[in-house]
Amino acid sequence: MTEPHARRVTWLGHATVLIEVGGVRLLTDPVLADRVLHLKRQVPTPARPRDVDAVLISHLHHDHLHKPSLRDLSRTALAPVGARKYLPGYAVHEVRVGETVDVGVPVEAVPAWHDGRRRPGPGAEELDTLGYLVDGVWFAGDTDYDPAMEALRGRVDCALIPVWGWGPSLGPGHLDPAGAARVIDLIAPRLAVPIHWGTFLPLGLGRRHERLLTDPPLEFAAAVTGKTRVEVVAPGGTVEV
């Protein structure tokens, strides 16, 4: 367990972050496998975290709600309303934006601007997409920029902010380095940790797109114009908050 007053975040790759606050261990969007559909991990596979008190699921996409990675991590999950059926074996708190659940520490669901379907195509069920705020640590999930994010200004001490994705281009609902910097300048946290980069690439694209494994967080850090300190870590790296 974490010391009662310690706060730290450990980025395990992609959108998977171990958040340790108030003696509680929370794991965001657990993806702990070498492969996810057509995506191959380009960095060492992380060890499965122990003593996880709850997992926080931002949305249904397979690279965020990865059912094989969820086995035996915890018995408690927070997820968008309608996601319970994808989380067998879990006590699921289905939440909407603005709702708070106490899992040892209060966790508030906040908005994200992204496609909430499990699979693309007409007729697919669309659920909410969420971020989470816990003790000043904001996990943004997958999101685009929106002016309404300004509501988080003054509430975020550490931002876990996506700065890319898993391929050579980004579709709607994602932040690139410049967009992520715009968000950080709007919200003005004390600390920003870039995530959602440098972990997965589609099969066969590794050598042609190696820069995606290194460049996005550096471009993000260079684009931040405010006083926020940017801490770039490799997968497995820990930052004291």
PDB file of C-alpha atoms in Angstrom:
ATOM      1  CA  MET A   1       0.000   0.000   0.000  1.00  0.00           C
ATOM      2  CA  THR A   2       1.011   3.601  -0.587  1.00  0.00           C
ATOM      3  CA  GLU A   3       1.845   5.820   2.385  1.00  0.00           C
ATOM      4  CA  PRO A   4      -1.377   7.620   3.430  1.00  0.00           C
ATOM      5  CA  HIS A   5      -0.268  11.051   2.203  1.00  0.00           C
ATOM      6  CA  ALA A   6       1.901  10.030  -0.754  1.00  0.00           C
ATOM      7  CA  ARG A   7       0.801  10.689  -4.313  1.00  0.00           C
ATOM      8  CA  ARG A   8       2.534   9.082  -7.261  1.00  0.00           C
ATOM      9  CA  VAL A   9       1.706   7.940 -10.769  1.00  0.00           C
ATOM     10  CA  THR A  10       3.380   5.132 -12.706  1.00  0.00           C
ATOM     11  CA  TRP A  11       2.794   5.012 -16.448  1.00  0.00           C
ATOM     12  CA  LEU A  12       2.680   1.401 -17.668  1.00  0.00           C
ATOM     13  CA  GLY A  13       2.158   2.291 -21.338  1.00  0.00           C
ATOM     14  CA  HIS A  14      -0.661   3.535 -23.555  1.00  0.00           C
ATOM     15  CA  ALA A  15      -3.455   4.760 -21.228  1.00  0.00           C
ATOM     16  CA  THR A  16      -2.594   2.436 -18.344  1.00  0.00           C
ATOM     17  CA  VAL A  17      -1.492   4.375 -15.272  1.00  0.00           C
ATOM     18  CA  LEU A  18      -1.185   3.221 -11.676  1.00  0.00           C
ATOM     19  CA  ILE A  19      -2.391   6.129  -9.532  1.00  0.00           C
ATOM     20  CA  GLU A  20      -1.430   5.895  -5.864  1.00  0.00           C
ATOM     21  CA  VAL A  21      -3.138   8.411  -3.585  1.00  0.00           C
ATOM     22  CA  GLY A  22      -4.216   8.315   0.040  1.00  0.00           C
ATOM     23  CA  GLY A  23      -3.044   4.738   0.484  1.00  0.00           C
ATOM     24  CA  VAL A  24      -5.232   3.578  -2.441  1.00  0.00           C
ATOM     25  CA  ARG A  25      -4.031   2.063  -5.745  1.00  0.00           C
ATOM     26  CA  LEU A  26      -6.104   2.747  -8.858  1.00  0.00           C
ATOM     27  CA  LEU A  27      -5.349   1.449 -12.361  1.00  0.00           C
ATOM     28  CA  THR A  28      -6.643   3.255 -15.437  1.00  0.00           C
ATOM     29  CA  ASP A  29      -7.688   1.479 -18.657  1.00  0.00           C
ATOM     30  CA  PRO A  30      -5.584  -1.661 -18.010  1.00  0.00           C
ATOM     31  CA  VAL A  31      -3.868  -3.000 -21.143  1.00  0.00           C
ATOM     32  CA  LEU A  32      -1.124  -5.375 -20.049  1.00  0.00           C
ATOM     33  CA  ALA A  33      -0.774  -7.622 -23.112  1.00  0.00           C
ATOM     34  CA  ASP A  34       1.747  -7.829 -25.964  1.00  0.00           C
ATOM     35  CA  ARG A  35      -1.013  -7.704 -28.585  1.00  0.00           C
ATOM     36  CA  VAL A  36      -4.362  -5.967 -28.850  1.00  0.00           C
ATOM     37  CA  LEU A  37      -6.103  -6.930 -32.085  1.00  0.00           C
ATOM     38  CA  HIS A  38      -3.725  -5.707 -34.840  1.00  0.00           C
ATOM     39  CA  LEU A  39      -1.536  -3.706 -32.461  1.00  0.00           C
ATOM     40  CA  LYS A  40       1.836  -4.934 -31.207  1.00  0.00           C
ATOM     41  CA  ARG A  41       3.536  -3.620 -28.091  1.00  0.00           C
ATOM     42  CA  GLN A  42       6.844  -1.930 -28.907  1.00  0.00           C
ATOM     43  CA  VAL A  43       8.159  -1.744 -25.327  1.00  0.00           C
ATOM     44  CA  PRO A  44       8.552  -4.386 -22.592  1.00  0.00           C
ATOM     45  CA  THR A  45       5.304  -5.829 -21.280  1.00  0.00           C
ATOM     46  CA  PRO A  46       4.610  -4.467 -17.792  1.00  0.00           C
ATOM     47  CA  ALA A  47       4.275  -6.671 -14.754  1.00  0.00           C
ATOM     48  CA  ARG A  48       0.721  -6.962 -13.503  1.00  0.00           C
ATOM     49  CA  PRO A  49       0.274  -4.518 -10.619  1.00  0.00           C
ATOM     50  CA  ARG A  50      -0.599  -6.053  -7.266  1.00  0.00           C
ATOM     51  CA  ASP A  51      -3.081  -4.903  -4.648  1.00  0.00           C
ATOM     52  CA  VAL A  52      -5.150  -2.796  -7.032  1.00  0.00           C
ATOM     53  CA  ASP A  53      -8.148  -1.352  -5.188  1.00  0.00           C
ATOM     54  CA  ALA A  54     -10.148  -0.384  -8.294  1.00  0.00           C
ATOM     55  CA  VAL A  55      -9.825  -0.023 -12.039  1.00  0.00           C
ATOM     56  CA  LEU A  56     -11.050   3.079 -13.863  1.00  0.00           C
ATOM     57  CA  ILE A  57     -12.406   2.511 -17.383  1.00  0.00           C
ATOM     58  CA  SER A  58     -12.737   5.599 -19.560  1.00  0.00           C
ATOM     59  CA  HIS A  59     -14.532   4.071 -22.559  1.00  0.00           C
ATOM     60  CA  LEU A  60     -15.191   0.846 -24.445  1.00  0.00           C
ATOM     61  CA  HIS A  61     -12.541   0.747 -27.173  1.00  0.00           C
ATOM     62  CA  HIS A  62     -10.499  -2.467 -27.118  1.00  0.00           C
ATOM     63  CA  ASP A  63      -7.256  -0.621 -26.359  1.00  0.00           C
ATOM     64  CA  HIS A  64      -8.862   0.838 -23.218  1.00  0.00           C
ATOM     65  CA  LEU A  65     -11.315  -1.834 -22.077  1.00  0.00           C
ATOM     66  CA  HIS A  66      -9.191  -4.930 -22.740  1.00  0.00           C
ATOM     67  CA  LYS A  67     -10.977  -7.836 -21.117  1.00  0.00           C
ATOM     68  CA  PRO A  68      -8.003 -10.261 -20.916  1.00  0.00           C
ATOM     69  CA  SER A  69      -5.939  -7.674 -19.043  1.00  0.00           C
ATOM     70  CA  LEU A  70      -8.648  -7.221 -16.408  1.00  0.00           C
ATOM     71  CA  ARG A  71      -8.416 -10.733 -14.983  1.00  0.00           C
ATOM     72  CA  ASP A  72      -7.664 -10.831 -11.258  1.00  0.00           C
ATOM     73  CA  LEU A  73      -6.659  -7.168 -10.991  1.00  0.00           C
ATOM     74  CA  SER A  74      -9.396  -6.046  -8.627  1.00  0.00           C
ATOM     75  CA  ARG A  75     -13.023  -6.702  -7.773  1.00  0.00           C
ATOM     76  CA  THR A  76     -14.095  -3.085  -8.212  1.00  0.00           C
ATOM     77  CA  ALA A  77     -14.404  -0.992 -11.364  1.00  0.00           C
ATOM     78  CA  LEU A  78     -15.716   2.416 -12.351  1.00  0.00           C
ATOM     79  CA  ALA A  79     -17.003   2.619 -15.912  1.00  0.00           C
ATOM     80  CA  PRO A  80     -19.540   4.470 -18.080  1.00  0.00           C
ATOM     81  CA  VAL A  81     -23.203   3.582 -17.684  1.00  0.00           C
ATOM     82  CA  GLY A  82     -23.919   0.480 -19.782  1.00  0.00           C
ATOM     83  CA  ALA A  83     -20.421  -1.005 -19.468  1.00  0.00           C
ATOM     84  CA  ARG A  84     -21.211  -3.546 -16.729  1.00  0.00           C
ATOM     85  CA  LYS A  85     -21.777  -6.371 -19.219  1.00  0.00           C
ATOM     86  CA  TYR A  86     -18.172  -6.042 -20.407  1.00  0.00           C
ATOM     87  CA  LEU A  87     -16.768  -6.463 -16.890  1.00  0.00           C
ATOM     88  CA  PRO A  88     -17.763  -9.929 -15.632  1.00  0.00           C
ATOM     89  CA  GLY A  89     -16.601 -10.704 -12.138  1.00  0.00           C
ATOM     90  CA  TYR A  90     -16.372  -7.049 -11.137  1.00  0.00           C
ATOM     91  CA  ALA A  91     -18.477  -4.977  -8.772  1.00  0.00           C
ATOM     92  CA  VAL A  92     -19.084  -2.208 -11.304  1.00  0.00           C
ATOM     93  CA  HIS A  93     -19.981   1.346 -10.370  1.00  0.00           C
ATOM     94  CA  GLU A  94     -21.544   2.738 -13.537  1.00  0.00           C
ATOM     95  CA  VAL A  95     -21.055   6.495 -13.463  1.00  0.00           C
ATOM     96  CA  ARG A  96     -22.001   9.581 -15.402  1.00  0.00           C
ATOM     97  CA  VAL A  97     -20.177  12.891 -15.611  1.00  0.00           C
ATOM     98  CA  GLY A  98     -20.281  14.708 -12.280  1.00  0.00           C
ATOM     99  CA  GLU A  99     -20.843  11.608 -10.155  1.00  0.00           C
ATOM    100  CA  THR A 100     -18.370  10.608  -7.447  1.00  0.00           C
ATOM    101  CA  VAL A 101     -17.689   7.132  -6.045  1.00  0.00           C
ATOM    102  CA  ASP A 102     -15.650   6.477  -2.909  1.00  0.00           C
ATOM    103  CA  VAL A 103     -13.275   3.525  -3.388  1.00  0.00           C
ATOM    104  CA  GLY A 104     -11.098   4.456  -0.417  1.00  0.00           C
ATOM    105  CA  VAL A 105     -10.664   7.895  -1.970  1.00  0.00           C
ATOM    106  CA  PRO A 106     -13.341   9.876  -3.843  1.00  0.00           C
ATOM    107  CA  VAL A 107     -13.157   9.423  -7.633  1.00  0.00           C
ATOM    108  CA  GLU A 108     -15.131  11.868  -9.775  1.00  0.00           C
ATOM    109  CA  ALA A 109     -16.168  11.159 -13.367  1.00  0.00           C
ATOM    110  CA  VAL A 110     -15.449  14.118 -15.659  1.00  0.00           C
ATOM    111  CA  PRO A 111     -16.188  14.610 -19.358  1.00  0.00           C
ATOM    112  CA  ALA A 112     -14.120  13.385 -22.292  1.00  0.00           C
ATOM    113  CA  TRP A 113     -14.836  14.122 -25.947  1.00  0.00           C
ATOM    114  CA  HIS A 114     -14.453  10.861 -27.883  1.00  0.00           C
ATOM    115  CA  ASP A 115     -16.362   8.088 -29.688  1.00  0.00           C
ATOM    116  CA  GLY A 116     -17.990   5.880 -27.040  1.00  0.00           C
ATOM    117  CA  ARG A 117     -18.805   2.823 -29.176  1.00  0.00           C
ATOM    118  CA  ARG A 118     -17.217  -0.580 -28.556  1.00  0.00           C
ATOM    119  CA  ARG A 119     -16.980  -1.162 -32.299  1.00  0.00           C
ATOM    120  CA  PRO A 120     -17.356   1.177 -35.286  1.00  0.00           C
ATOM    121  CA  GLY A 121     -20.252   1.107 -37.698  1.00  0.00           C
ATOM    122  CA  PRO A 122     -23.952   1.941 -37.779  1.00  0.00           C
ATOM    123  CA  GLY A 123     -26.140   0.566 -35.023  1.00  0.00           C
ATOM    124  CA  ALA A 124     -23.325   0.168 -32.506  1.00  0.00           C
ATOM    125  CA  GLU A 125     -24.271   1.131 -28.972  1.00  0.00           C
ATOM    126  CA  GLU A 126     -22.676   4.430 -27.938  1.00  0.00           C
ATOM    127  CA  LEU A 127     -21.852   4.963 -24.286  1.00  0.00           C
ATOM    128  CA  ASP A 128     -20.389   7.958 -22.516  1.00  0.00           C
ATOM    129  CA  THR A 129     -16.659   8.595 -22.577  1.00  0.00           C
ATOM    130  CA  LEU A 130     -15.105   9.697 -19.318  1.00  0.00           C
ATOM    131  CA  GLY A 131     -12.052  11.016 -17.583  1.00  0.00           C
ATOM    132  CA  TYR A 132     -11.510  10.735 -13.847  1.00  0.00           C
ATOM    133  CA  LEU A 133     -10.354  13.164 -11.176  1.00  0.00           C
ATOM    134  CA  VAL A 134      -8.919  11.824  -7.928  1.00  0.00           C
ATOM    135  CA  ASP A 135      -7.149  13.952  -5.319  1.00  0.00           C
ATOM    136  CA  GLY A 136      -6.030  16.485  -7.917  1.00  0.00           C
ATOM    137  CA  VAL A 137      -4.845  13.853 -10.427  1.00  0.00           C
ATOM    138  CA  TRP A 138      -6.753  14.035 -13.726  1.00  0.00           C
ATOM    139  CA  PHE A 139      -6.766  11.017 -16.009  1.00  0.00           C
ATOM    140  CA  ALA A 140      -8.123  12.437 -19.268  1.00  0.00           C
ATOM    141  CA  GLY A 141      -8.924   9.143 -21.022  1.00  0.00           C
ATOM    142  CA  ASP A 142      -9.179   9.576 -24.783  1.00  0.00           C
ATOM    143  CA  THR A 143     -10.420  13.032 -25.639  1.00  0.00           C
ATOM    144  CA  ASP A 144     -10.365  15.908 -28.060  1.00  0.00           C
ATOM    145  CA  TYR A 145      -9.975  19.551 -27.053  1.00  0.00           C
ATOM    146  CA  ASP A 146     -13.116  21.304 -25.874  1.00  0.00           C
ATOM    147  CA  PRO A 147     -13.444  24.791 -24.334  1.00  0.00           C
ATOM    148  CA  ALA A 148     -15.567  23.267 -21.542  1.00  0.00           C
ATOM    149  CA  MET A 149     -12.347  21.768 -20.158  1.00  0.00           C
ATOM    150  CA  GLU A 150     -11.741  25.149 -18.562  1.00  0.00           C
ATOM    151  CA  ALA A 151     -14.053  23.945 -15.765  1.00  0.00           C
ATOM    152  CA  LEU A 152     -11.105  21.835 -14.557  1.00  0.00           C
ATOM    153  CA  ARG A 153      -8.863  24.875 -14.103  1.00  0.00           C
ATOM    154  CA  GLY A 154      -7.868  25.168 -10.460  1.00  0.00           C
ATOM    155  CA  ARG A 155      -8.888  21.562  -9.731  1.00  0.00           C
ATOM    156  CA  VAL A 156      -6.013  19.679 -11.385  1.00  0.00           C
ATOM    157  CA  ASP A 157      -2.591  19.362  -9.815  1.00  0.00           C
ATOM    158  CA  CYS A 158      -1.304  16.580 -12.109  1.00  0.00           C
ATOM    159  CA  ALA A 159      -2.682  15.946 -15.611  1.00  0.00           C
ATOM    160  CA  LEU A 160      -2.262  12.539 -17.254  1.00  0.00           C
ATOM    161  CA  ILE A 161      -2.743  13.793 -20.784  1.00  0.00           C
ATOM    162  CA  PRO A 162      -2.832  11.812 -24.056  1.00  0.00           C
ATOM    163  CA  VAL A 163      -0.483  13.231 -26.694  1.00  0.00           C
ATOM    164  CA  TRP A 164      -0.824  10.702 -29.533  1.00  0.00           C
ATOM    165  CA  GLY A 165      -2.249   7.240 -30.211  1.00  0.00           C
ATOM    166  CA  TRP A 166      -1.088   3.971 -31.748  1.00  0.00           C
ATOM    167  CA  GLY A 167      -0.686   4.703 -35.464  1.00  0.00           C
ATOM    168  CA  PRO A 168       0.842   7.099 -37.974  1.00  0.00           C
ATOM    169  CA  SER A 169      -2.261   9.327 -37.925  1.00  0.00           C
ATOM    170  CA  LEU A 170      -5.004  10.341 -35.514  1.00  0.00           C
ATOM    171  CA  GLY A 171      -8.741  10.228 -36.048  1.00  0.00           C
ATOM    172  CA  PRO A 172     -11.314  12.549 -34.463  1.00  0.00           C
ATOM    173  CA  GLY A 173     -11.513  12.561 -30.694  1.00  0.00           C
ATOM    174  CA  HIS A 174      -7.766  12.480 -30.031  1.00  0.00           C
ATOM    175  CA  LEU A 175      -5.135  14.988 -28.978  1.00  0.00           C
ATOM    176  CA  ASP A 176      -1.887  15.471 -30.862  1.00  0.00           C
ATOM    177  CA  PRO A 177       1.048  17.208 -29.122  1.00  0.00           C
ATOM    178  CA  ALA A 178      -0.142  20.699 -30.035  1.00  0.00           C
ATOM    179  CA  GLY A 179      -3.718  19.944 -28.992  1.00  0.00           C
ATOM    180  CA  ALA A 180      -2.591  18.439 -25.698  1.00  0.00           C
ATOM    181  CA  ALA A 181      -0.458  21.517 -25.004  1.00  0.00           C
ATOM    182  CA  ARG A 182      -3.480  23.710 -25.693  1.00  0.00           C
ATOM    183  CA  VAL A 183      -5.442  21.740 -23.080  1.00  0.00           C
ATOM    184  CA  ILE A 184      -2.666  22.076 -20.522  1.00  0.00           C
ATOM    185  CA  ASP A 185      -2.349  25.807 -21.105  1.00  0.00           C
ATOM    186  CA  LEU A 186      -6.122  26.106 -20.597  1.00  0.00           C
ATOM    187  CA  ILE A 187      -6.266  24.052 -17.381  1.00  0.00           C
ATOM    188  CA  ALA A 188      -2.869  25.123 -15.973  1.00  0.00           C
ATOM    189  CA  PRO A 189      -1.995  22.160 -13.736  1.00  0.00           C
ATOM    190  CA  ARG A 190       1.257  22.222 -11.778  1.00  0.00           C
ATOM    191  CA  LEU A 191       2.434  19.014 -13.475  1.00  0.00           C
ATOM    192  CA  ALA A 192       1.637  17.198 -16.741  1.00  0.00           C
ATOM    193  CA  VAL A 193       2.635  13.626 -17.602  1.00  0.00           C
ATOM    194  CA  PRO A 194       2.158  12.737 -21.299  1.00  0.00           C
ATOM    195  CA  ILE A 195       0.593   9.309 -21.888  1.00  0.00           C
ATOM    196  CA  HIS A 196      -0.989   7.405 -24.810  1.00  0.00           C
ATOM    197  CA  TRP A 197       2.148   7.381 -26.967  1.00  0.00           C
ATOM    198  CA  GLY A 198       5.121   5.147 -27.727  1.00  0.00           C
ATOM    199  CA  THR A 199       3.530   1.835 -26.738  1.00  0.00           C
ATOM    200  CA  PHE A 200       1.680   0.189 -29.640  1.00  0.00           C
ATOM    201  CA  LEU A 201       1.996   0.253 -33.421  1.00  0.00           C
ATOM    202  CA  PRO A 202       0.073  -1.720 -36.031  1.00  0.00           C
ATOM    203  CA  LEU A 203       1.801  -4.908 -37.139  1.00  0.00           C
ATOM    204  CA  GLY A 204       4.455  -4.246 -39.762  1.00  0.00           C
ATOM    205  CA  LEU A 205       4.807  -0.507 -39.122  1.00  0.00           C
ATOM    206  CA  GLY A 206       7.555  -0.516 -36.486  1.00  0.00           C
ATOM    207  CA  ARG A 207      10.652   0.475 -38.470  1.00  0.00           C
ATOM    208  CA  ARG A 208       8.865   2.964 -40.699  1.00  0.00           C
ATOM    209  CA  HIS A 209       7.364   4.889 -37.795  1.00  0.00           C
ATOM    210  CA  GLU A 210       9.930   4.640 -35.018  1.00  0.00           C
ATOM    211  CA  ARG A 211       9.691   8.391 -34.394  1.00  0.00           C
ATOM    212  CA  LEU A 212       6.200   7.841 -32.949  1.00  0.00           C
ATOM    213  CA  LEU A 213       7.883   5.929 -30.128  1.00  0.00           C
ATOM    214  CA  THR A 214       9.913   8.976 -29.077  1.00  0.00           C
ATOM    215  CA  ASP A 215       8.796  12.290 -30.572  1.00  0.00           C
ATOM    216  CA  PRO A 216       5.199  13.066 -29.432  1.00  0.00           C
ATOM    217  CA  PRO A 217       5.950  13.854 -25.763  1.00  0.00           C
ATOM    218  CA  LEU A 218       8.945  16.009 -26.719  1.00  0.00           C
ATOM    219  CA  GLU A 219       6.815  17.958 -29.192  1.00  0.00           C
ATOM    220  CA  PHE A 220       4.146  18.314 -26.510  1.00  0.00           C
ATOM    221  CA  ALA A 221       6.610  19.607 -23.914  1.00  0.00           C
ATOM    222  CA  ALA A 222       7.982  22.133 -26.404  1.00  0.00           C
ATOM    223  CA  ALA A 223       4.459  23.384 -27.211  1.00  0.00           C
ATOM    224  CA  VAL A 224       3.365  24.039 -23.610  1.00  0.00           C
ATOM    225  CA  THR A 225       3.614  27.795 -23.097  1.00  0.00           C
ATOM    226  CA  GLY A 226       2.428  28.165 -19.500  1.00  0.00           C
ATOM    227  CA  LYS A 227       4.132  27.400 -16.198  1.00  0.00           C
ATOM    228  CA  THR A 228       3.142  23.726 -16.075  1.00  0.00           C
ATOM    229  CA  ARG A 229       6.079  21.380 -15.494  1.00  0.00           C
ATOM    230  CA  VAL A 230       6.089  18.533 -18.018  1.00  0.00           C
ATOM    231  CA  GLU A 231       7.532  15.234 -16.825  1.00  0.00           C
ATOM    232  CA  VAL A 232       8.243  12.809 -19.681  1.00  0.00           C
ATOM    233  CA  VAL A 233       8.737   9.213 -18.544  1.00  0.00           C
ATOM    234  CA  ALA A 234       9.188   5.950 -20.428  1.00  0.00           C
ATOM    235  CA  PRO A 235       6.703   3.144 -19.819  1.00  0.00           C
ATOM    236  CA  GLY A 236       7.272   1.905 -16.284  1.00  0.00           C
ATOM    237  CA  GLY A 237       8.400   5.323 -15.064  1.00  0.00           C
ATOM    238  CA  THR A 238       7.088   6.817 -11.825  1.00  0.00           C
ATOM    239  CA  VAL A 239       6.473  10.474 -10.997  1.00  0.00           C
ATOM    240  CA  GLU A 240       5.973  11.776  -7.474  1.00  0.00           C
ATOM    241  CA  VAL A 241       3.025  14.154  -7.406  1.00  0.00           C
TER     242      VAL A 241
END
